[in-house]
Coordinates of C-alpha atoms and ligand atoms in Angstrom, one line a residue:
M1 CA 34.9 182.1 84.6
G2 CA 31.6 180.5 83.9
T3 CA 28.7 182.3 82.0
P4 CA 28.3 186.1 82.9
K5 CA 25.4 186.7 84.8
T6 CA 24.7 190.1 83.5
V7 CA 25.5 190.9 79.8
L8 CA 24.4 193.8 77.9
V9 CA 24.4 193.2 74.0
T10 CA 24.1 196.1 71.4
G11 CA 22.8 195.4 68.1
A12 CA 20.9 192.5 69.6
S13 CA 17.9 193.0 67.4
S14 CA 18.9 190.6 64.6
G15 CA 21.8 188.8 63.2
I16 CA 25.0 188.0 65.4
G17 CA 24.0 190.1 68.4
R18 CA 20.5 188.4 68.6
A19 CA 22.2 185.2 68.3
L20 CA 24.5 185.7 71.0
A21 CA 21.6 187.3 73.2
V22 CA 19.8 184.0 73.0
E23 CA 22.6 182.0 73.5
L24 CA 23.8 183.8 76.7
A25 CA 20.3 183.7 78.1
R26 CA 20.0 179.8 77.4
R27 CA 23.2 179.8 79.4
G28 CA 21.6 181.9 82.4
A29 CA 22.7 185.2 81.8
H30 CA 20.2 188.3 82.1
V31 CA 20.5 190.0 78.8
M32 CA 19.9 193.5 78.1
A33 CA 19.2 193.9 74.4
A34 CA 19.6 197.3 72.9
A35 CA 19.1 198.3 69.5
R36 CA 17.2 200.9 67.5
R37 CA 14.4 198.5 66.4
E38 CA 11.7 198.1 69.2
P39 CA 9.5 195.4 67.8
E40 CA 12.4 193.2 67.1
L41 CA 13.8 193.9 70.8
T42 CA 10.3 192.9 72.0
K43 CA 10.0 189.6 69.8
L44 CA 13.6 188.6 71.3
C45 CA 12.7 189.1 74.4
A46 CA 9.4 187.4 74.4
E47 CA 11.1 184.6 72.7
I48 CA 13.8 184.4 75.4
A49 CA 11.4 184.5 78.4
A50 CA 9.1 181.8 76.5
S51 CA 12.4 179.4 77.0
G52 CA 12.9 180.1 80.7
G53 CA 15.5 183.0 80.3
K54 CA 15.8 186.4 81.2
A55 CA 16.2 189.4 79.0
S56 CA 15.0 193.1 78.7
F57 CA 15.6 195.6 76.2
T58 CA 16.3 199.5 75.7
V59 CA 15.9 201.0 72.7
C60 CA 19.0 202.9 71.7
D61 CA 20.7 204.7 69.1
V62 CA 24.5 204.1 69.9
A63 CA 25.7 206.6 67.5
D64 CA 24.7 209.1 70.2
P65 CA 27.5 208.9 72.6
K66 CA 25.3 210.2 75.6
A67 CA 22.6 207.8 74.8
A68 CA 25.1 205.1 74.9
A69 CA 26.8 205.8 78.0
E70 CA 23.1 206.3 79.6
L71 CA 22.6 202.6 78.4
V72 CA 25.1 201.3 80.1
R73 CA 24.6 203.1 83.3
S74 CA 20.9 202.1 83.1
T75 CA 21.3 198.3 82.5
D76 CA 23.9 198.6 85.7
R77 CA 21.1 199.7 87.6
E78 CA 18.1 197.5 86.4
L79 CA 20.4 194.2 86.4
G80 CA 22.2 195.0 89.5
S81 CA 25.9 194.5 88.0
L82 CA 27.6 194.5 84.7
D83 CA 29.5 191.4 84.0
M84 CA 30.0 191.8 80.4
V85 CA 29.3 194.3 77.8
I86 CA 29.3 193.3 73.9
S87 CA 29.7 195.9 71.8
N88 CA 28.3 194.3 68.6
A89 CA 26.0 197.1 66.8
G90 CA 27.4 197.8 63.2
V91 CA 26.5 198.6 59.9
G92 CA 28.4 197.2 56.5
G93 CA 28.6 198.1 53.2
S94 CA 30.9 198.6 50.1
T95 CA 31.5 201.4 47.7
H96 CA 34.3 202.0 45.4
S97 CA 37.0 204.7 46.5
A98 CA 35.8 206.8 43.5
R99 CA 32.5 207.1 44.7
L100 CA 33.0 207.6 48.5
D101 CA 31.2 210.7 50.2
V102 CA 32.1 211.8 53.3
E103 CA 29.0 211.9 54.9
S104 CA 28.4 208.1 54.5
V105 CA 31.7 207.5 55.7
S106 CA 31.3 209.6 58.9
R107 CA 27.8 207.9 59.5
M108 CA 30.0 204.5 59.4
I109 CA 32.4 205.8 61.8
D110 CA 29.8 207.1 64.0
I111 CA 28.1 203.8 64.5
N112 CA 31.0 201.4 64.1
V113 CA 33.8 203.0 65.9
R114 CA 32.0 205.8 68.0
G115 CA 28.9 203.7 68.6
A116 CA 31.2 200.6 69.4
I117 CA 33.7 202.2 71.6
A118 CA 31.0 204.6 73.8
P119 CA 29.6 201.6 75.7
L120 CA 32.8 200.0 76.4
V121 CA 34.0 203.3 77.7
A122 CA 31.2 204.0 80.1
A123 CA 31.4 200.0 81.3
I124 CA 35.0 200.7 82.4
P125 CA 34.3 202.9 85.6
I126 CA 31.6 200.6 86.9
M127 CA 33.8 197.5 86.0
L128 CA 36.7 198.8 88.0
A129 CA 34.4 199.7 90.8
Q130 CA 33.1 195.9 91.3
K131 CA 36.6 194.7 90.4
H132 CA 35.3 192.5 87.6
G133 CA 34.1 192.4 84.1
Q134 CA 34.7 191.8 80.5
L135 CA 34.5 194.1 77.6
V136 CA 33.6 192.6 74.2
G137 CA 33.8 194.1 70.9
V138 CA 32.5 192.8 67.4
S139 CA 35.2 193.6 65.0
S140 CA 35.9 191.6 62.0
L141 CA 38.6 190.0 59.9
A142 CA 38.1 192.8 57.5
G143 CA 39.9 194.9 59.8
R144 CA 43.3 192.9 59.4
R145 CA 44.2 194.2 55.8
A146 CA 42.2 196.4 53.4
L147 CA 40.1 194.9 51.0
P148 CA 38.7 197.0 47.6
T149 CA 35.3 198.6 47.9
A150 CA 35.8 198.6 51.6
A151 CA 37.8 201.5 52.9
A152 CA 35.3 202.8 55.5
Y153 CA 34.1 199.6 56.8
N154 CA 37.7 198.0 57.1
A155 CA 39.1 201.4 58.8
T156 CA 36.3 201.1 61.4
K157 CA 37.2 197.6 62.2
A158 CA 40.8 198.5 62.0
A159 CA 40.3 200.9 64.8
L160 CA 38.1 198.8 67.0
S161 CA 40.4 196.0 67.1
T162 CA 43.4 198.2 68.0
F163 CA 41.2 200.4 70.4
L164 CA 40.3 196.9 72.2
E165 CA 43.8 195.8 71.9
T166 CA 44.9 198.6 74.2
L167 CA 41.9 198.2 76.3
R168 CA 43.4 194.8 77.1
M169 CA 46.9 195.9 78.0
D170 CA 45.5 198.8 80.4
L171 CA 42.9 196.8 82.1
D172 CA 44.0 193.4 82.4
P173 CA 45.8 194.1 85.5
A174 CA 42.7 195.5 87.2
G175 CA 40.6 192.1 86.5
I176 CA 38.9 193.3 83.6
K177 CA 38.7 191.2 80.4
V178 CA 38.9 192.4 76.9
T179 CA 37.9 190.4 73.8
D180 CA 38.0 191.2 70.4
V181 CA 35.7 189.2 68.3
Q182 CA 36.7 189.0 64.5
P183 CA 33.9 187.2 62.6
G184 CA 34.3 186.2 58.6
F185 CA 30.9 185.8 56.6
V186 CA 27.6 185.2 58.7
S187 CA 24.5 185.1 57.2
T188 CA 22.7 188.1 58.6
D189 CA 20.8 191.1 57.0
M190 CA 24.0 192.7 56.7
T191 CA 25.5 190.4 54.4
A192 CA 22.2 189.4 52.5
K193 CA 22.9 192.7 50.1
N194 CA 26.3 191.4 49.1
E195 CA 26.3 190.2 45.4
F196 CA 29.9 188.7 45.6
R197 CA 30.7 185.4 46.8
M198 CA 31.1 184.6 50.6
P199 CA 33.4 181.5 51.3
F200 CA 32.6 179.6 54.6
I201 CA 29.9 181.7 55.4
W202 CA 28.3 180.6 58.9
T203 CA 24.7 180.8 60.5
P204 CA 24.3 183.4 63.4
E205 CA 23.6 180.7 65.9
K206 CA 26.7 178.9 64.9
A207 CA 29.0 181.7 65.1
A208 CA 27.0 182.7 68.3
T209 CA 27.8 179.3 70.0
F210 CA 31.7 179.2 68.9
V211 CA 32.0 183.0 70.5
V212 CA 30.2 182.4 73.7
D213 CA 32.2 178.8 74.2
R214 CA 35.4 180.8 74.2
L215 CA 34.2 184.0 75.9
E216 CA 34.4 181.8 78.9
R217 CA 38.3 181.8 78.8
A218 CA 38.2 185.5 77.8
P219 CA 41.0 185.0 74.8
R220 CA 42.0 188.1 73.7
I221 CA 40.8 187.3 70.2
I222 CA 37.9 185.0 68.8
A223 CA 38.3 184.4 65.0
F224 CA 36.5 182.4 62.8
P225 CA 36.3 180.4 60.4
L226 CA 39.4 178.7 60.6
P227 CA 40.2 179.2 57.0
L228 CA 39.6 182.8 56.6
D229 CA 41.3 183.4 60.0
L230 CA 44.6 181.6 58.7
L231 CA 44.0 183.4 55.0
T232 CA 43.8 186.8 56.7
R233 CA 46.8 186.2 58.9
F234 CA 49.2 185.4 56.0
A235 CA 47.7 188.1 54.0
R236 CA 48.9 190.5 56.5
H237 CA 52.3 189.5 55.5
L238 CA 51.9 189.7 51.8
P239 CA 53.7 192.6 49.9
Y240 CA 51.1 195.4 48.9
A241 CA 51.5 194.5 45.1
I242 CA 50.6 190.8 45.5
H243 CA 47.8 191.4 48.3
S244 CA 46.2 194.3 46.0
W245 CA 46.3 192.1 42.8
A246 CA 45.0 188.8 44.7
T247 CA 42.2 190.7 46.5
R248 CA 40.9 192.6 43.1
Q249 CA 40.9 189.3 41.7
L250 CA 38.6 187.8 43.9
A251 CA 36.5 190.7 44.2
G252 CA 36.0 190.5 40.2
N253 CA 38.5 193.2 39.7
R254 CA 36.0 196.0 40.9
Ligands
NAP301 N1 27.7 189.4 58.9 C1 28.9 189.7 58.7 O1 29.4 188.5 57.9 C2 29.9 190.0 59.8 C3 31.3 189.6 59.6 C4 32.1 190.4 60.4 C5 31.7 191.3 61.4 N2 30.6 191.6 61.6 C6 29.9 192.5 62.5 O2 29.0 191.9 63.3 C7 28.1 192.7 63.8 C8 26.9 192.8 63.8 O3 26.5 192.6 62.5 P1 25.4 191.4 61.7 O4 26.2 190.9 60.6 O5 24.8 190.6 62.8 O6 24.2 192.5 61.3 P2 22.9 192.9 61.5 O7 22.0 191.6 61.1 O8 22.4 193.8 60.2 O9 23.0 193.5 62.7 C9 23.3 194.7 63.0 C10 22.7 195.4 64.6 O10 23.3 196.4 64.6 C11 22.1 197.2 65.3 N3 22.6 198.8 64.7 C12 23.1 199.3 63.6 N4 23.1 200.5 64.2 C13 22.8 200.8 65.3 C14 23.0 202.1 65.7 N5 23.1 203.4 65.5 N6 22.3 202.0 67.0 C15 22.1 200.7 67.7 N7 22.2 199.5 67.1 C16 22.7 199.6 65.7 C17 20.8 196.9 64.3 O11 19.8 197.0 64.9 P3 18.7 198.1 64.7 O12 18.9 198.6 63.1 O13 17.6 197.7 65.2 O14 19.5 199.2 65.4 C18 21.3 195.1 64.5 O15 20.8 194.6 65.5 C19 28.5 194.1 63.3 O16 29.3 194.9 63.6 C20 29.4 193.8 61.9 O17 30.2 194.7 61.4 C21 29.5 191.1 60.7

């Protein structure tokens, strides 16, 4: 398949999305970088241009579905095609269920679910018309099974992974590839706030290289790092009582 020529990356102003944009541009793609913070996007595009790559940016809040759909259509117009959409924008955060409030949960759903899904859905007719394309969602290993104090985050990532799996079933016969990226811990602004231990944490650059290397083969899932991939696979089959006890011990019994 090779490196895509035209890619939209949401959440490209920092962390994993920024590193993916840099890596894809380094391999020759014209990248449209989207997020809310314009100064970070300007810096990213200047950095890519300085190293001989091609990048443009659009300021967009993906939690607004109309803006997210327009982002996809304008990217297709500006870049002349849309080979890949990476729906990466997302927010984290943990709250004990005793202190949950519906507004913050809804806000997380708006960004991590509606905001992840809207660009993918908007890209489908474009990719069907051009008879190729790859839809990529950045979900999380956290979507595989519930973890303490992470009801909202875990649920948003489980929703995104399930959504992507059906997209793959439906769209594969039409030549549209769908990949679910499931990272473990990556050192970004999102995880900088975490006070708990984050085993096997990767840099965004290491994560981006690992992901882009594999995207060319369009696998169903790209999960990393291997120890946490294996641990979370195993955890899916544990009885609830054991899983609950073990994860609460690891989380310091919160
Ligand atoms: N870091 C990890 O350990 C880890 C693990 C598993 C999965 N992930 C997932 O990886 C993705 C990237 O996270 P990260 O760790 O790289 O965190 P990050 O550095 O905080 O990056 C999050 C990105 O999302 C953008 N974003 C947030 N809300 C947005 C909105 N409403 N509209 C448009 N863009 C928005 C942010 O840009 P603006 O603020 O400029 O809008 C930023 O570019 C997320 O989906 C996250 O859930 C991360």
